[in-house]
Coordinates of C-alpha atoms in Angstrom, one line a residue:
X1 CA -3.2 -10.2 38.2
X2 CA 0.1 -12.0 37.8
X3 CA 2.5 -10.4 35.3
X4 CA 3.6 -12.9 32.5
X5 CA 7.2 -13.3 31.9
X6 CA 8.4 -14.0 28.5
X7 CA 11.8 -15.5 27.5
X8 CA 13.6 -13.2 25.0
X9 CA 12.9 -15.5 21.9
X10 CA 9.1 -15.5 23.0
X11 CA 9.3 -11.9 23.2
X12 CA 10.8 -11.7 19.6
X13 CA 8.2 -14.0 18.2
X14 CA 5.4 -11.9 19.6
X15 CA 6.9 -8.7 18.1
X16 CA 7.4 -10.4 14.7
X17 CA 3.7 -11.7 14.8
X18 CA 2.4 -8.2 15.7
X19 CA 4.6 -6.7 13.1
X20 CA 3.3 -9.2 10.3
X21 CA 6.9 -10.7 10.0
X22 CA 6.4 -14.0 11.5
X23 CA 6.0 -16.2 8.4
X24 CA 5.4 -15.9 4.7
X25 CA 2.0 -15.1 3.8
X26 CA 1.8 -18.3 1.6
X27 CA -0.3 -16.8 -1.2
X28 CA 0.0 -14.2 -3.7
X29 CA -0.5 -10.7 -2.5
X30 CA -3.5 -8.4 -3.6
X31 CA -3.8 -4.7 -3.4
X32 CA -6.1 -4.7 -0.2
X33 CA -3.2 -6.5 1.4
X34 CA -1.0 -3.4 1.2
X35 CA -3.6 -1.3 3.2
X36 CA -4.0 -4.0 5.8
X37 CA -0.2 -4.1 6.4
X38 CA -0.1 -0.3 6.5
X39 CA -2.8 -0.3 9.1
X40 CA -1.1 -2.9 11.0
X41 CA 2.1 -0.9 11.6
X42 CA 0.2 2.6 11.3
X43 CA 3.1 4.5 9.8
X44 CA 4.9 3.5 6.4
X45 CA 8.1 5.5 6.1
X46 CA 9.0 7.4 3.2
X47 CA 12.6 7.8 2.2
X48 CA 14.2 8.8 -1.2
X49 CA 17.1 6.7 -1.2
X50 CA 16.9 4.4 -4.2
X51 CA 19.8 2.1 -4.0
X52 CA 17.6 -0.9 -4.0
X53 CA 13.6 -0.4 -3.8
X54 CA 12.6 2.7 -2.0
X55 CA 11.6 2.3 1.6
X56 CA 7.8 2.2 1.6
X57 CA 7.7 -0.5 -1.1
X58 CA 10.6 -2.5 0.6
X59 CA 9.0 -2.4 4.0
X60 CA 5.7 -3.8 2.4
X61 CA 7.8 -6.5 0.3
X62 CA 9.3 -7.8 3.5
X63 CA 5.8 -8.7 4.8
X64 CA 3.9 -9.4 1.6
X65 CA 6.4 -10.7 -0.9
X66 CA 6.0 -9.9 -4.5
X67 CA 3.4 -7.3 -5.2
X68 CA 2.9 -4.4 -7.9
X69 CA 4.6 -1.2 -6.5
X70 CA 2.0 0.9 -8.2
X71 CA -0.7 -0.5 -5.9
X72 CA 0.7 1.7 -3.1
X73 CA 0.4 4.8 -5.4
X74 CA -3.2 3.9 -6.3
X75 CA -4.2 3.6 -2.6
X76 CA -2.7 7.0 -2.0
X77 CA -4.3 8.6 -4.9
X78 CA -7.7 6.8 -4.1
X79 CA -7.7 8.6 -0.6
X80 CA -7.1 5.5 1.6
X81 CA -3.7 7.0 2.6
X82 CA -2.3 10.5 3.4
X83 CA 1.1 11.8 4.0
X84 CA 2.3 13.5 7.0
X85 CA 5.1 13.6 9.7
X86 CA 5.0 10.6 12.2
X87 CA 8.5 9.6 13.4
X88 CA 9.4 10.8 9.8
X89 CA 7.6 11.4 6.5
X90 CA 5.1 8.6 6.2
X91 CA 2.2 7.2 4.4
X92 CA -0.6 6.9 7.0
X93 CA -4.0 5.4 7.0
X94 CA -6.8 8.0 6.2
X95 CA -8.7 6.9 9.4
X96 CA -5.8 8.4 11.4
X97 CA -6.2 11.8 9.9
X98 CA -8.2 13.0 13.0
X99 CA -5.0 12.4 15.1
X100 CA -2.6 14.3 12.9
X101 CA -5.1 17.1 12.3
X102 CA -4.9 18.1 15.8
X103 CA -1.2 18.5 15.8
X104 CA -1.5 20.6 12.5
X105 CA -4.0 22.8 14.1
X106 CA -2.1 23.2 17.4
X107 CA 1.2 23.8 15.4
X108 CA 3.0 21.0 17.2
X109 CA 4.9 19.6 14.3
X110 CA 7.6 21.1 12.1
X111 CA 11.0 22.6 12.3
X112 CA 11.3 26.0 14.1
X113 CA 13.0 27.5 11.2
X114 CA 10.4 26.6 8.6
X115 CA 7.8 27.9 11.1
X116 CA 9.8 31.3 11.5
X117 CA 10.3 31.4 7.5
X118 CA 6.4 31.1 7.2
X119 CA 5.8 34.0 9.6
X120 CA 8.3 36.0 7.7
X121 CA 7.1 35.2 4.2
X122 CA 3.5 35.3 4.7
X123 CA 3.0 37.0 1.3
X124 CA 4.8 34.1 -0.4
X125 CA 2.6 31.6 1.3
X126 CA -0.5 33.4 0.1
X127 CA 0.8 33.6 -3.4
X128 CA 1.3 29.9 -3.6
X129 CA -2.1 29.2 -2.1
X130 CA -3.8 31.7 -4.7
X131 CA -1.7 30.0 -7.4
X132 CA -3.1 26.5 -6.3
X133 CA -6.6 27.8 -6.0
X134 CA -6.6 29.0 -9.5
X135 CA -4.5 26.4 -11.3
X136 CA -5.0 23.3 -9.4
X137 CA -2.5 20.9 -7.9
X138 CA 1.3 21.4 -8.4
X139 CA 4.7 19.8 -7.9
X140 CA 7.5 21.9 -6.7
X141 CA 9.2 21.8 -10.1
X142 CA 6.1 23.6 -11.6
X143 CA 7.7 26.8 -10.1
X144 CA 11.0 26.6 -11.1
X145 CA 12.4 30.0 -12.4
X146 CA 12.8 30.1 -16.3
X147 CA 16.3 30.7 -17.5
X148 CA 15.6 34.2 -18.5
X149 CA 12.7 34.8 -16.2
X150 CA 12.2 37.0 -13.2
X151 CA 9.4 37.5 -10.6
X152 CA 9.5 36.2 -7.1
X153 CA 9.4 32.6 -8.1
X154 CA 12.4 30.8 -7.3
X155 CA 12.8 26.9 -6.6
X156 CA 14.0 27.3 -3.2
X157 CA 11.5 29.7 -2.1
X158 CA 8.5 27.8 -3.5
X159 CA 9.7 24.5 -2.1
X160 CA 10.0 25.9 1.4
X161 CA 6.6 27.5 0.9
X162 CA 5.1 24.2 -0.2
X163 CA 6.5 22.4 2.8
X164 CA 5.6 25.0 5.2
X165 CA 1.9 24.8 4.0
X166 CA 2.0 21.1 4.0
X167 CA 3.3 21.1 7.7
X168 CA 0.5 23.6 8.7
X169 CA -2.0 21.3 7.1
X170 CA -3.3 23.9 4.5
X171 CA -1.9 21.8 1.6
X172 CA -1.9 17.9 1.5
X173 CA -0.2 15.5 -0.7
X174 CA -2.8 14.4 -3.2
X175 CA -0.6 11.8 -5.0
X176 CA 2.8 11.0 -6.2
X177 CA 4.0 11.4 -9.8
X178 CA 7.1 9.4 -10.3
X179 CA 7.7 9.7 -6.7
X180 CA 7.4 13.5 -6.7
X181 CA 4.9 15.0 -4.4
X182 CA 1.8 16.5 -5.9
X183 CA 0.4 19.3 -3.5
X184 CA -3.2 20.3 -3.6
X185 CA -5.5 22.2 -1.2
X186 CA -6.5 20.2 2.0
X187 CA -10.2 21.1 1.3
X188 CA -10.0 19.6 -2.2
X189 CA -8.3 16.5 -1.1
X190 CA -10.6 16.0 1.9
X191 CA -13.8 18.1 0.9
X192 CA -16.0 16.4 3.6
X193 CA -13.7 17.0 6.6
X194 CA -14.6 19.2 9.4
X195 CA -12.1 20.2 12.1
X196 CA -14.6 19.5 14.7
X197 CA -13.7 15.9 14.0
X198 CA -10.0 16.4 15.0
X199 CA -9.2 14.6 18.3
X200 CA -8.1 16.6 21.4
X201 CA -4.3 16.6 21.8
X202 CA -4.8 14.3 25.1
X203 CA -6.8 11.8 22.9
X204 CA -4.3 11.9 20.2
X205 CA -1.4 11.1 22.5
X206 CA -3.3 8.4 24.2
X207 CA -4.4 6.8 21.0
X208 CA -0.9 6.9 19.5
X209 CA 0.5 5.3 22.7
X210 CA -2.0 2.4 22.3
X211 CA -1.5 1.9 18.7
X212 CA 2.5 1.7 19.3
X213 CA 2.2 -0.9 22.0
X214 CA -0.2 -2.9 19.7
X215 CA 2.0 -2.7 16.6
X216 CA 5.2 -3.5 18.7
X217 CA 3.6 -6.6 20.2
X218 CA 5.9 -6.1 23.3
X219 CA 6.7 -2.5 24.2
X220 CA 9.3 -1.5 27.1
X221 CA 8.7 1.8 28.5
X222 CA 11.4 3.5 26.5
X223 CA 10.4 2.0 23.2
X224 CA 7.1 3.6 23.0
X225 CA 7.8 7.3 22.4
X226 CA 10.1 6.9 19.4
X227 CA 7.8 4.8 17.4
X228 CA 5.7 8.2 16.5
X229 CA 8.2 10.6 18.3
X230 CA 5.9 11.4 20.9
X231 CA 6.9 13.5 24.1
X232 CA 8.8 11.2 26.4
X233 CA 7.6 12.6 29.6
X234 CA 3.9 12.4 28.7
X235 CA 4.5 8.9 27.4
X236 CA 6.1 7.7 30.8
X237 CA 3.4 9.4 32.8
X238 CA 0.6 7.7 30.8
X239 CA 1.7 4.2 30.6
X240 CA 1.0 3.2 34.0
X241 CA -2.3 5.0 34.0
X242 CA -3.4 3.1 30.8
X243 CA -2.2 -0.2 32.5
X244 CA -4.3 0.5 35.6
X245 CA -7.3 1.2 33.4
X246 CA -6.8 -2.1 31.5
X247 CA -6.2 -0.4 28.1
X248 CA -2.8 -1.8 28.3
X249 CA -1.4 -4.9 30.2
X250 CA 2.0 -5.1 31.9
X251 CA 4.4 -8.0 31.1
X252 CA 7.9 -8.7 31.7
X253 CA 10.8 -10.0 29.5
X254 CA 13.7 -11.8 30.9
X255 CA 17.0 -9.9 31.0
X256 CA 15.2 -6.4 30.4
X257 CA 16.7 -5.2 33.7
X258 CA 13.2 -4.8 35.3
X259 CA 12.1 -1.9 33.1
X260 CA 8.2 -1.8 32.7
X261 CA 7.0 -3.5 29.6
X262 CA 3.6 -3.5 28.0
X263 CA 1.4 -5.2 25.5
X264 CA -1.9 -4.4 24.2
X265 CA -5.1 -6.4 25.1
X266 CA -5.6 -7.3 21.4
X267 CA -2.2 -9.0 21.5
X268 CA -3.0 -11.1 24.7
X269 CA -4.0 -14.3 22.8
X270 CA -0.7 -14.1 20.7
X271 CA 1.1 -13.6 24.0
X272 CA -0.3 -16.8 25.4
X273 CA 0.5 -18.7 22.3
X274 CA 4.1 -17.3 22.6
X275 CA 4.4 -18.5 26.1
X276 CA 3.0 -22.0 25.2
X277 CA 5.5 -22.2 22.4
X278 CA 2.8 -22.2 19.7
X279 CA 4.3 -19.4 17.6
X280 CA 7.2 -20.6 15.3
X281 CA 8.8 -18.0 13.2
X282 CA 9.7 -19.2 9.6
X283 CA 10.2 -16.1 7.7
X284 CA 13.4 -15.2 5.9
X285 CA 13.6 -11.8 4.3
X286 CA 15.7 -8.7 3.9
X287 CA 14.6 -5.7 6.0
X288 CA 14.7 -1.9 5.0
X289 CA 16.8 0.2 7.2
X290 CA 13.7 2.1 7.8
X291 CA 11.4 -0.8 8.7
X292 CA 9.4 -0.3 12.0
X293 CA 10.8 -3.6 13.4
X294 CA 14.3 -2.1 13.5
X295 CA 14.2 1.6 13.0
X296 CA 14.7 2.3 16.7
X297 CA 18.2 1.1 17.0
X298 CA 18.3 0.8 20.7
X299 CA 15.2 -1.3 20.7
X300 CA 16.7 -3.5 17.9
X301 CA 19.8 -3.9 20.0
X302 CA 17.9 -4.8 23.3
X303 CA 15.4 -7.2 21.5
X304 CA 17.4 -8.9 19.0
X305 CA 21.0 -8.3 20.3
X306 CA 21.8 -6.7 16.9
X307 CA 23.9 -3.7 16.7
X308 CA 22.8 -2.0 13.6
X309 CA 23.5 1.1 11.6
X310 CA 22.6 2.2 8.0
X311 CA 26.1 3.6 7.4
X312 CA 25.0 5.6 4.4
X313 CA 25.3 8.6 6.5
X314 CA 28.6 7.7 7.8
X315 CA 31.8 8.9 6.0
X316 CA 33.1 6.1 3.6
X317 CA 36.4 5.4 5.6
X318 CA 34.5 4.8 8.9
X319 CA 32.1 2.3 7.3
X320 CA 32.2 -1.3 8.6
X321 CA 29.6 -3.1 6.6
X322 CA 28.7 -0.9 3.6
X323 CA 26.9 2.0 2.2
X324 CA 23.1 0.5 2.2
X325 CA 23.2 -2.2 4.7
X326 CA 19.9 -4.6 4.9
X327 CA 19.5 -6.6 8.0
X328 CA 18.6 -10.3 7.2
X329 CA 15.7 -11.8 9.2
X330 CA 15.7 -15.6 9.5
X331 CA 13.5 -17.7 11.6
X332 CA 12.9 -15.1 14.3
X333 CA 16.4 -13.7 14.7
X334 CA 18.6 -11.1 12.8
X335 CA 21.4 -13.3 11.8
X336 CA 23.4 -11.0 9.4
X337 CA 23.4 -8.0 7.1
X338 CA 24.2 -7.3 3.5
X339 CA 25.3 -4.2 1.3
X340 CA 23.1 -4.2 -1.8
X341 CA 22.7 -2.2 -4.8
X342 CA 20.3 -2.6 -7.9
X343 CA 21.7 -2.0 -11.2
X344 CA 18.6 -1.3 -13.1
X345 CA 19.7 -1.1 -16.8
X346 CA 21.7 -4.3 -16.4
X347 CA 18.9 -6.1 -14.5
X348 CA 21.4 -7.1 -11.9
X349 CA 21.3 -7.1 -8.0
X350 CA 24.7 -6.8 -6.6
X351 CA 25.5 -8.0 -3.1
X352 CA 28.7 -6.2 -2.4
X353 CA 29.3 -7.6 1.0
X354 CA 27.4 -10.2 3.0
X355 CA 28.1 -10.8 6.7
X356 CA 26.6 -13.5 9.0
X357 CA 26.7 -12.8 12.7
X358 CA 29.5 -14.4 14.8
X359 CA 28.2 -17.8 16.1
X360 CA 25.5 -18.2 13.5
X361 CA 25.6 -21.6 12.1
X362 CA 25.6 -22.0 8.3
X363 CA 22.9 -24.8 7.7
X364 CA 21.4 -26.0 4.4
X365 CA 18.1 -24.5 5.4
X366 CA 19.7 -21.0 6.0
X367 CA 21.5 -21.2 2.7
X368 CA 18.5 -22.3 0.7
X369 CA 16.2 -19.8 2.4
X370 CA 18.7 -16.9 1.8
X371 CA 19.2 -17.8 -1.9
X372 CA 15.4 -17.9 -2.4
X373 CA 15.0 -14.7 -0.6
X374 CA 17.7 -12.9 -2.6
X375 CA 16.2 -14.2 -5.9
X376 CA 12.8 -13.1 -4.8
X377 CA 14.0 -9.7 -3.8
X378 CA 15.6 -9.3 -7.4
X379 CA 12.6 -10.7 -9.2
X380 CA 10.2 -8.3 -7.6
X381 CA 12.3 -5.4 -8.7
X382 CA 12.4 -7.0 -12.3
X383 CA 16.1 -7.9 -12.0
X384 CA 17.3 -11.1 -13.6
X385 CA 20.6 -11.8 -11.8
X386 CA 21.9 -11.9 -8.4
X387 CA 25.7 -11.5 -7.7
X388 CA 27.2 -12.1 -4.4
X389 CA 30.6 -10.6 -4.5
X390 CA 32.1 -11.4 -1.1
X391 CA 30.8 -12.8 2.1
X392 CA 31.9 -13.5 5.8
X393 CA 32.3 -16.6 6.1
X394 CA 34.1 -16.7 2.7
X395 CA 32.4 -19.9 1.5
X396 CA 28.7 -18.5 1.8
X397 CA 29.2 -16.5 -1.5
X398 CA 30.0 -19.6 -3.3
X399 CA 27.1 -21.6 -1.8
X400 CA 24.6 -18.8 -2.7
X401 CA 26.0 -18.6 -6.4

């Protein structure tokens, strides 16, 4: 079978379509749309940075537009989602639990130091488990030491214990309370679960590879492992086997230096439309630094020619673009970035700096789309004002006022 070759923009279009970022949905979002979007990308990253909307809500907004953030919390509490480690801490569709239960049972996830701590502090783990059995679900703050209290309880100790038990799978996050984790027994959160339903490790790896390639739309061989932090050697070994069996299909992207590249059979119709020029990206949005479209910085550079870093972890004197930098997606390309901060008491969204990529034309359509996007981003966060303080090129700030 001849291997189809996509031009770079065609590959971008296919990736955007697979990620749900090709075009505006064109209708008001509803609660089930959140679950569909999460199932589409498979892993919705959780991050506590709250400069603007937190990552899981922002990632969904980029795809769905305005929605009620509490819908995500409800889906979690209702059991449609669970939390665990994928490429990072993530909300995951509950139907994916058999995959992650295997890595819990096989003790394949977690930092070595927390595992060692658990082995050395089994009595503490037992005490935490007994407390939850007797008193019900807890937050880490429930175990803080009273000012004049004593005993073995200590915030640091109990937090480590809860995280250790969560990583082992003995505890699950039953829900979030003002974004704080609420821990409960795995058997109470999923009373009908039996470990006989956990996938084998080989099945789990294969399933995650297939889901990665489908979610990415186009997947060069070195882009697959980072999506779920899968072992690179096993991924590189399995990809040709999955292509030979027809579970994946090999494709090519111009300018990718001959690296093996794949798509999922479920994306084949989209791929044909991309080749025929029938996919036209029209979405303008701001991306979270943790969005799965761009969270692999090497993939972002190769596919979109966009060199990106979040910079909040960079010392201030070395920052180029700002503290919390959001990429700007416009009609199939990453055309710039901005450093944003929400002042919630003042109901103001401040764009500290806005940069447009060198060579990008400042058209009326771009200005209008960007102005609309900034206003919608603010309105969704219940902010009344957008203030663009500085831009490159300089005239853009005035044009967006």
